[in-house]
Tab-separated table of C-alpha atoms and ligand atoms in Angstrom:
chain	number	residue	atom	x	y	z
A	4	UNK	CA	112.382	49.905	-36.269
A	5	UNK	CA	112.721	47.699	-33.283
A	6	UNK	CA	114.993	45.548	-35.060
A	7	UNK	CA	117.418	48.024	-35.204
A	8	UNK	CA	117.445	48.216	-30.990
A	9	UNK	CA	118.079	43.985	-30.741
A	10	UNK	CA	116.666	41.050	-30.257
A	11	UNK	CA	114.810	42.519	-26.753
A	12	UNK	CA	113.225	44.485	-28.309
A	13	UNK	CA	110.501	42.682	-29.968
A	14	UNK	CA	109.705	41.333	-26.349
A	15	UNK	CA	109.425	44.701	-25.039
A	16	UNK	CA	106.635	45.509	-27.658
A	17	UNK	CA	105.106	42.150	-26.756
A	18	UNK	CA	105.038	42.769	-23.343
A	19	UNK	CA	103.298	46.402	-24.050
A	20	UNK	CA	100.613	44.819	-26.630
A	21	UNK	CA	99.882	42.426	-24.041
A	22	UNK	CA	99.578	44.555	-21.064
A	23	UNK	CA	97.471	46.958	-23.666
A	24	UNK	CA	95.171	43.945	-24.114
A	25	UNK	CA	94.424	43.137	-20.883
A	26	UNK	CA	93.906	46.839	-19.818
A	27	UNK	CA	90.731	46.453	-22.804
A	28	UNK	CA	89.214	43.517	-21.756
A	29	UNK	CA	89.364	44.351	-18.764
A	30	UNK	CA	87.372	47.879	-19.528
A	31	UNK	CA	85.401	45.556	-21.694
A	32	UNK	CA	84.085	43.996	-18.985
A	33	UNK	CA	83.792	46.469	-16.756
A	34	UNK	CA	81.951	47.887	-19.405
A	35	UNK	CA	79.850	44.822	-19.525
A	36	UNK	CA	78.910	44.925	-15.815
A	37	UNK	CA	78.413	48.601	-15.873
A	38	UNK	CA	75.613	47.988	-18.578
A	39	UNK	CA	73.811	45.716	-16.134
A	40	UNK	CA	74.192	47.739	-12.930
A	41	UNK	CA	72.907	50.531	-14.859
A	42	UNK	CA	76.153	52.776	-14.165
A	43	UNK	CA	76.110	54.455	-17.153
A	44	UNK	CA	74.159	58.549	-17.572
A	45	UNK	CA	73.994	61.020	-19.712
A	46	UNK	CA	74.868	64.173	-19.408
A	47	UNK	CA	74.074	67.762	-21.646
A	48	UNK	CA	75.819	70.347	-22.993
A	49	UNK	CA	73.922	73.204	-24.158
A	50	UNK	CA	74.284	75.144	-27.389
A	51	UNK	CA	73.942	78.902	-27.579
A	52	UNK	CA	72.839	81.386	-30.228
A	53	UNK	CA	75.018	84.370	-30.151
A	54	UNK	CA	72.683	86.097	-32.701
A	55	UNK	CA	69.139	85.117	-31.008
A	56	UNK	CA	70.783	85.478	-27.534
A	57	UNK	CA	69.241	82.883	-26.278
A	58	UNK	CA	69.865	78.480	-25.890
A	59	UNK	CA	69.232	76.407	-28.644
A	60	UNK	CA	69.869	73.181	-27.707
A	61	UNK	CA	71.682	70.435	-26.086
A	62	UNK	CA	73.748	67.290	-26.863
A	63	UNK	CA	74.156	64.388	-24.872
A	64	UNK	CA	77.090	62.825	-23.522
A	65	UNK	CA	77.364	59.471	-22.392
A	66	UNK	CA	78.953	59.102	-18.779
A	67	UNK	CA	80.002	55.963	-16.712
A	68	UNK	CA	79.655	56.593	-12.911
A	69	UNK	CA	82.260	55.078	-10.893
A	70	UNK	CA	82.969	54.864	-7.032
A	71	UNK	CA	85.492	57.378	-7.708
A	72	UNK	CA	84.531	59.972	-10.134
A	73	UNK	CA	82.566	59.744	-13.583
A	74	UNK	CA	84.304	59.134	-16.641
A	75	UNK	CA	83.692	60.859	-20.022
A	76	UNK	CA	83.016	59.693	-23.102
A	77	UNK	CA	86.687	59.868	-24.422
A	78	UNK	CA	88.052	57.552	-21.566
A	79	UNK	CA	85.769	54.523	-22.692
A	80	UNK	CA	83.970	54.856	-26.173
A	81	UNK	CA	86.578	53.334	-28.091
A	82	UNK	CA	86.361	50.394	-26.313
A	83	UNK	CA	82.670	50.447	-25.820
A	84	UNK	CA	82.960	50.470	-30.024
A	85	UNK	CA	85.371	48.111	-30.803
A	86	UNK	CA	83.633	45.586	-27.866
A	87	UNK	CA	80.342	46.185	-29.690
A	88	UNK	CA	78.669	47.340	-26.354
A	89	UNK	CA	78.131	50.649	-27.941
A	90	UNK	CA	75.241	49.312	-29.684
A	91	UNK	CA	73.373	48.862	-25.954
A	92	UNK	CA	75.018	51.996	-24.529
A	93	UNK	CA	73.718	53.827	-27.594
A	94	UNK	CA	69.963	52.692	-27.167
A	95	UNK	CA	70.436	53.487	-23.582
A	96	UNK	CA	71.669	57.065	-24.122
A	97	UNK	CA	69.230	57.199	-27.048
A	98	UNK	CA	66.230	56.305	-25.010
A	99	UNK	CA	67.136	58.596	-21.738
A	100	UNK	CA	67.530	61.576	-23.932
A	101	UNK	CA	64.472	61.438	-25.894
A	102	UNK	CA	62.857	61.248	-22.177
A	103	UNK	CA	64.692	63.955	-20.878
A	104	UNK	CA	64.678	66.833	-23.731
A	105	UNK	CA	60.540	66.288	-23.201
A	106	UNK	CA	61.125	68.147	-19.807
A	107	UNK	CA	63.125	71.096	-21.440
A	108	UNK	CA	61.513	74.027	-21.556
A	109	UNK	CA	58.947	74.715	-24.692
A	110	UNK	CA	60.379	77.553	-26.815
A	111	UNK	CA	60.134	78.521	-30.593
A	112	UNK	CA	61.666	77.121	-32.003
A	113	UNK	CA	62.112	74.395	-30.177
A	114	UNK	CA	65.366	73.087	-28.009
A	115	UNK	CA	67.193	70.964	-30.336
A	116	UNK	CA	68.344	67.359	-28.744
A	117	UNK	CA	71.739	66.097	-30.407
A	118	UNK	CA	72.847	62.388	-29.968
A	119	UNK	CA	75.872	60.895	-31.168
A	120	UNK	CA	75.735	57.848	-33.172
A	121	UNK	CA	78.590	55.677	-34.077
A	122	UNK	CA	79.970	54.179	-36.943
A	123	UNK	CA	78.929	50.705	-35.443
A	124	UNK	CA	75.307	52.283	-34.446
A	125	UNK	CA	74.869	53.896	-38.107
A	126	UNK	CA	75.421	50.695	-39.836
A	127	UNK	CA	73.640	48.293	-37.484
A	128	UNK	CA	69.910	47.005	-38.743
A	129	UNK	CA	68.112	48.168	-36.238
A	130	UNK	CA	69.295	51.965	-36.111
A	131	UNK	CA	66.492	52.990	-37.654
A	132	UNK	CA	63.574	51.466	-35.866
A	133	UNK	CA	65.110	51.937	-32.501
A	134	UNK	CA	65.100	55.706	-33.316
A	135	UNK	CA	61.819	55.538	-34.247
A	136	UNK	CA	60.704	53.501	-31.515
A	137	UNK	CA	62.535	56.391	-28.800
A	138	UNK	CA	60.545	58.922	-29.938
A	139	UNK	CA	56.983	57.049	-30.113
A	140	UNK	CA	57.553	55.762	-26.531
A	141	UNK	CA	58.533	59.371	-25.005
A	142	UNK	CA	56.742	61.768	-27.354
A	143	UNK	CA	59.556	63.751	-28.178
A	144	UNK	CA	58.531	65.231	-31.769
A	145	UNK	CA	61.323	64.014	-34.051
A	146	UNK	CA	62.385	67.660	-35.501
A	147	UNK	CA	63.816	68.449	-32.180
A	148	UNK	CA	65.977	65.188	-32.406
A	149	UNK	CA	69.538	65.818	-34.166
A	150	UNK	CA	71.662	62.786	-34.816
A	151	UNK	CA	75.504	63.746	-34.990
A	152	UNK	CA	77.856	61.318	-37.395
A	153	UNK	CA	81.276	61.737	-38.070
A	154	UNK	CA	82.224	61.581	-41.855
A	155	UNK	CA	84.563	58.650	-41.478
A	156	UNK	CA	81.212	57.176	-40.482
A	157	UNK	CA	79.847	58.155	-44.020
A	158	UNK	CA	83.304	57.228	-45.389
A	159	UNK	CA	82.527	53.824	-44.991
A	160	UNK	CA	80.102	52.651	-46.928
A	161	UNK	CA	78.393	55.768	-49.064
A	162	UNK	CA	75.745	54.051	-50.696
A	163	UNK	CA	74.256	52.233	-47.469
A	164	UNK	CA	74.674	55.638	-45.225
A	165	UNK	CA	73.174	57.452	-47.780
A	166	UNK	CA	70.173	54.822	-47.868
A	167	UNK	CA	70.217	54.841	-43.489
A	168	UNK	CA	70.096	58.578	-43.783
A	169	UNK	CA	67.173	58.755	-46.284
A	170	UNK	CA	65.376	56.367	-43.742
A	171	UNK	CA	66.206	58.987	-41.156
A	172	UNK	CA	64.844	61.651	-42.802
A	173	UNK	CA	61.366	59.635	-43.785
A	174	UNK	CA	61.858	59.321	-39.671
A	175	UNK	CA	61.589	63.216	-39.470
A	176	UNK	CA	64.865	63.635	-37.818
A	177	UNK	CA	67.778	66.084	-38.497
A	178	UNK	CA	71.281	64.931	-39.253
A	179	UNK	CA	74.407	66.904	-38.714
A	180	UNK	CA	77.765	65.679	-38.872
A	181	UNK	CA	80.470	65.887	-35.947
A	182	UNK	CA	83.716	66.917	-35.933
A	183	UNK	CA	83.503	68.568	-39.427
A	184	UNK	CA	87.091	68.804	-41.425
A	185	UNK	CA	88.712	66.645	-39.309
A	186	UNK	CA	87.856	63.630	-41.638
A	187	UNK	CA	88.811	63.167	-45.497
A	188	UNK	CA	87.176	65.628	-48.019
A	189	UNK	CA	84.386	66.595	-46.072
A	190	UNK	CA	82.733	68.945	-48.823
A	191	UNK	CA	81.746	66.797	-51.160
A	192	UNK	CA	79.786	64.935	-48.467
A	193	UNK	CA	77.086	67.894	-47.640
A	194	UNK	CA	76.584	67.508	-51.859
A	195	UNK	CA	75.839	63.574	-51.575
A	196	UNK	CA	73.887	63.128	-48.263
A	197	UNK	CA	70.693	65.160	-46.718
A	198	UNK	CA	72.791	67.404	-44.063
A	199	UNK	CA	71.113	69.874	-41.759
A	200	UNK	CA	74.395	70.675	-39.693
A	201	UNK	CA	77.866	71.041	-39.160
A	202	UNK	CA	79.996	70.915	-35.596
A	203	UNK	CA	83.262	72.509	-36.426
A	204	UNK	CA	85.545	70.833	-34.728
A	205	UNK	CA	87.458	71.839	-31.534
A	206	UNK	CA	90.747	71.381	-33.032
A	207	UNK	CA	89.753	74.448	-35.522
A	208	UNK	CA	87.856	76.595	-32.850
A	209	UNK	CA	91.228	76.842	-30.906
A	210	UNK	CA	93.633	78.678	-32.941
A	211	UNK	CA	90.706	81.616	-33.113
A	212	UNK	CA	91.084	84.685	-33.779
A	213	UNK	CA	94.820	84.795	-34.276
A	214	UNK	CA	95.650	81.127	-36.360
A	215	UNK	CA	95.259	82.428	-40.102
A	216	UNK	CA	94.154	78.686	-41.271
A	217	UNK	CA	91.423	78.625	-38.758
A	218	UNK	CA	90.011	82.064	-39.963
A	219	UNK	CA	90.244	80.606	-43.390
A	220	UNK	CA	88.522	77.248	-42.657
A	221	UNK	CA	85.739	78.271	-40.401
A	222	UNK	CA	84.836	81.128	-43.360
A	223	UNK	CA	85.261	78.817	-45.840
A	224	UNK	CA	82.751	76.296	-44.065
A	225	UNK	CA	80.089	79.085	-42.986
A	226	UNK	CA	80.044	80.283	-46.442
A	227	UNK	CA	79.462	76.826	-48.023
A	228	UNK	CA	77.019	76.255	-45.392
A	229	UNK	CA	75.238	79.103	-45.847
A	230	UNK	CA	74.355	78.879	-49.668
A	231	UNK	CA	73.840	75.217	-48.911
A	232	UNK	CA	71.201	76.439	-45.639
A	233	UNK	CA	72.761	74.170	-43.299
A	234	UNK	CA	73.404	75.436	-39.438
A	235	UNK	CA	76.884	75.543	-38.147
A	236	UNK	CA	77.788	75.214	-34.838
A	237	UNK	CA	81.318	75.801	-33.039
A	238	UNK	CA	82.109	73.206	-30.646
A	239	UNK	CA	84.906	73.220	-28.165
A	240	UNK	CA	84.481	76.861	-27.918
A	241	UNK	CA	86.527	77.827	-24.260
A	242	UNK	CA	87.547	81.524	-24.774
A	243	UNK	CA	85.567	84.907	-25.471
A	244	UNK	CA	88.333	86.282	-27.893
A	245	UNK	CA	86.988	82.518	-29.846
A	246	UNK	CA	83.316	83.340	-29.278
A	247	UNK	CA	84.156	86.986	-30.434
A	248	UNK	CA	85.732	85.932	-33.502
A	249	UNK	CA	82.875	82.981	-34.100
A	250	UNK	CA	79.975	85.957	-33.843
A	251	UNK	CA	82.293	88.061	-36.322
A	252	UNK	CA	82.736	85.279	-38.853
A	253	UNK	CA	79.002	84.464	-38.489
A	254	UNK	CA	79.134	81.538	-36.765
A	255	UNK	CA	76.359	82.197	-34.243
A	256	UNK	CA	75.596	78.610	-32.757
A	257	UNK	CA	78.039	77.789	-30.053
A	258	UNK	CA	78.693	74.894	-27.825
A	259	UNK	CA	81.791	74.982	-24.671
A	260	UNK	CA	83.230	75.136	-21.567
A	261	UNK	CA	82.922	79.056	-22.096
A	262	UNK	CA	79.304	78.473	-21.637
A	263	UNK	CA	78.711	75.542	-20.024
A	264	UNK	CA	80.291	72.040	-19.804
A	265	UNK	CA	78.147	68.702	-19.866
A	266	UNK	CA	75.553	69.106	-16.764
A	267	UNK	CA	73.157	66.631	-15.225
A	268	UNK	CA	69.492	66.627	-16.657
A	269	UNK	CA	68.443	68.631	-13.371
A	270	UNK	CA	71.342	71.419	-13.582
A	271	UNK	CA	70.637	71.858	-17.228
A	272	UNK	CA	67.280	72.819	-16.874
A	273	UNK	CA	68.158	75.314	-14.234
A	274	UNK	CA	70.561	76.766	-17.106
A	275	UNK	CA	68.636	77.211	-19.769
A	276	UNK	CA	66.409	79.019	-17.728
A	277	UNK	CA	68.190	81.678	-18.385
A	278	UNK	CA	70.598	83.065	-20.786
A	279	UNK	CA	74.627	82.790	-19.201
A	280	UNK	CA	76.101	85.576	-17.587
A	281	UNK	CA	76.658	88.344	-19.734
A	282	UNK	CA	74.266	87.365	-22.309
A	283	UNK	CA	71.150	88.968	-23.346
A	284	UNK	CA	68.219	88.323	-25.075
A	285	UNK	CA	68.714	90.145	-28.473
A	286	UNK	CA	65.274	89.163	-30.533
A	287	UNK	CA	62.164	88.755	-27.493
A	288	UNK	CA	61.205	84.786	-28.038
A	289	UNK	CA	57.636	84.667	-30.052
B	324	C2E	P1	82.007	65.146	-29.469
B	324	C2E	O1	80.841	64.679	-29.978
B	324	C2E	O2	82.530	65.663	-30.725
B	324	C2E	O3	82.034	65.589	-28.133
B	324	C2E	C1	82.630	66.728	-28.015
B	324	C2E	C2	83.437	66.759	-26.632
B	324	C2E	O4	83.851	67.921	-26.316
B	324	C2E	C3	82.969	65.808	-25.434
B	324	C2E	O5	84.000	64.643	-24.716
B	324	C2E	C4	82.737	67.368	-24.745
B	324	C2E	O6	82.828	67.239	-23.105
B	324	C2E	C5	84.009	68.066	-24.563
B	324	C2E	N1	84.102	69.096	-24.859
B	324	C2E	C6	83.001	70.179	-25.081
B	324	C2E	N2	83.194	71.130	-24.495
B	324	C2E	C7	84.555	71.511	-24.586
B	324	C2E	C8	85.543	73.030	-24.695
B	324	C2E	O7	85.564	73.684	-24.262
B	324	C2E	N3	86.768	72.112	-24.395
B	324	C2E	C9	87.026	70.560	-24.406
B	324	C2E	N4	88.721	70.473	-24.564
B	324	C2E	N5	86.858	69.799	-24.711
B	324	C2E	C10	84.891	70.064	-24.876
B	324	C2E	P2	83.379	63.445	-24.228
B	324	C2E	O8	82.119	63.485	-23.381
B	324	C2E	O9	84.144	63.351	-23.422
B	324	C2E	O10	83.001	62.659	-25.675
B	324	C2E	C11	83.794	62.308	-26.440
B	324	C2E	C12	83.587	61.627	-27.958
B	324	C2E	O11	82.729	60.742	-27.305
B	324	C2E	C13	82.204	62.267	-28.288
B	324	C2E	O12	82.975	63.690	-29.175
B	324	C2E	C14	81.666	61.698	-29.232
B	324	C2E	O13	82.157	61.669	-30.243
B	324	C2E	C15	81.652	60.589	-28.141
B	324	C2E	N6	80.340	60.092	-27.092
B	324	C2E	C16	79.781	61.118	-26.425
B	324	C2E	N7	78.456	60.305	-25.768
B	324	C2E	C17	78.234	59.560	-26.999
B	324	C2E	C18	77.177	58.848	-27.052
B	324	C2E	O14	76.230	58.589	-26.276
B	324	C2E	N8	77.500	57.825	-27.952
B	324	C2E	C19	78.202	57.619	-28.659
B	324	C2E	N9	78.179	56.816	-30.006
B	324	C2E	N10	79.229	58.732	-28.457
B	324	C2E	C20	79.773	59.790	-27.857
B	325	MG	MG1	78.741	65.082	-30.433
B	326	MG	MG1	82.529	67.305	-32.107
B	327	MG	MG1	85.262	66.029	-31.188
């Protein structure tokens, strides 16, 4: 296609590619420095159950502390993955998150800690040991930890993925599929893999309550999940109408800016100590 614009287009392409490469290498080096200097931190975005009327867990999200501002994972996670730096970063997140989750208020059932695991981490030989070690060091009940993987991760090598999942289940942790619905042939995974929860991708929550497709998709996921006894979490919920639609469709677990963004541990602890504004506990905690 570039050829139709003449010979010089190739040069423009090359310059752009070169710039992108230089930028990537620069960020990769900065990530290395950040690891060495301890410039990563973990924030937590809580998850609320509208049926129970209480918080049910929180997701660990890595952040990069820079002099001017905090960078969200979405701004650097790709480079971390491409460079392999996600492995040490992921180990840090896992350990820190397990430590922090031990300080969360006790309740029954206990608050779930959700931790994201990239394809590379999932495929690395040390993952299961890292998880078991982190739980042991922190004294966190394995049943309180839920690892989130994407469908794409499971697609890479179904056989190995299944083995890894079975080993993780043997450790006692839960498993969730993140960004559910965005991958290829999602539903088949629920049959193949020992999955405890699915997180419906934000892109399907965005159109609620008006988009017919989104309503149909969420309904289908909820039906299937109910039959298979899998939890459904809606992510990226920003508006009350979305929340109301989800509640009407029988999806109770809600995560999104409507209730809370990602928070530092101390703010999270305050937040977890009472229901969000306008929400009341519907069942007294046992
Ligand atoms: P994710 O696991 O699907 O996380 C949800 C992302 O959506 C987060 O972005 C979160 O801050 C953002 N978000 C939450 N609520 C809302 C909302 O109401 N509206 C909108 N527009 N966005 C919302 P973040 O933190 O930039 O993370 C992006 C992705 O990076 C995550 O997607 C996850 O796949 C990955 N990630 C984050 N932390 C880690 C980590 O510690 N390890 C690994 N391997 N991946 C991570
Ligand atoms: Mg996630
Ligand atoms: Mg997600
Ligand atoms: Mg997502």
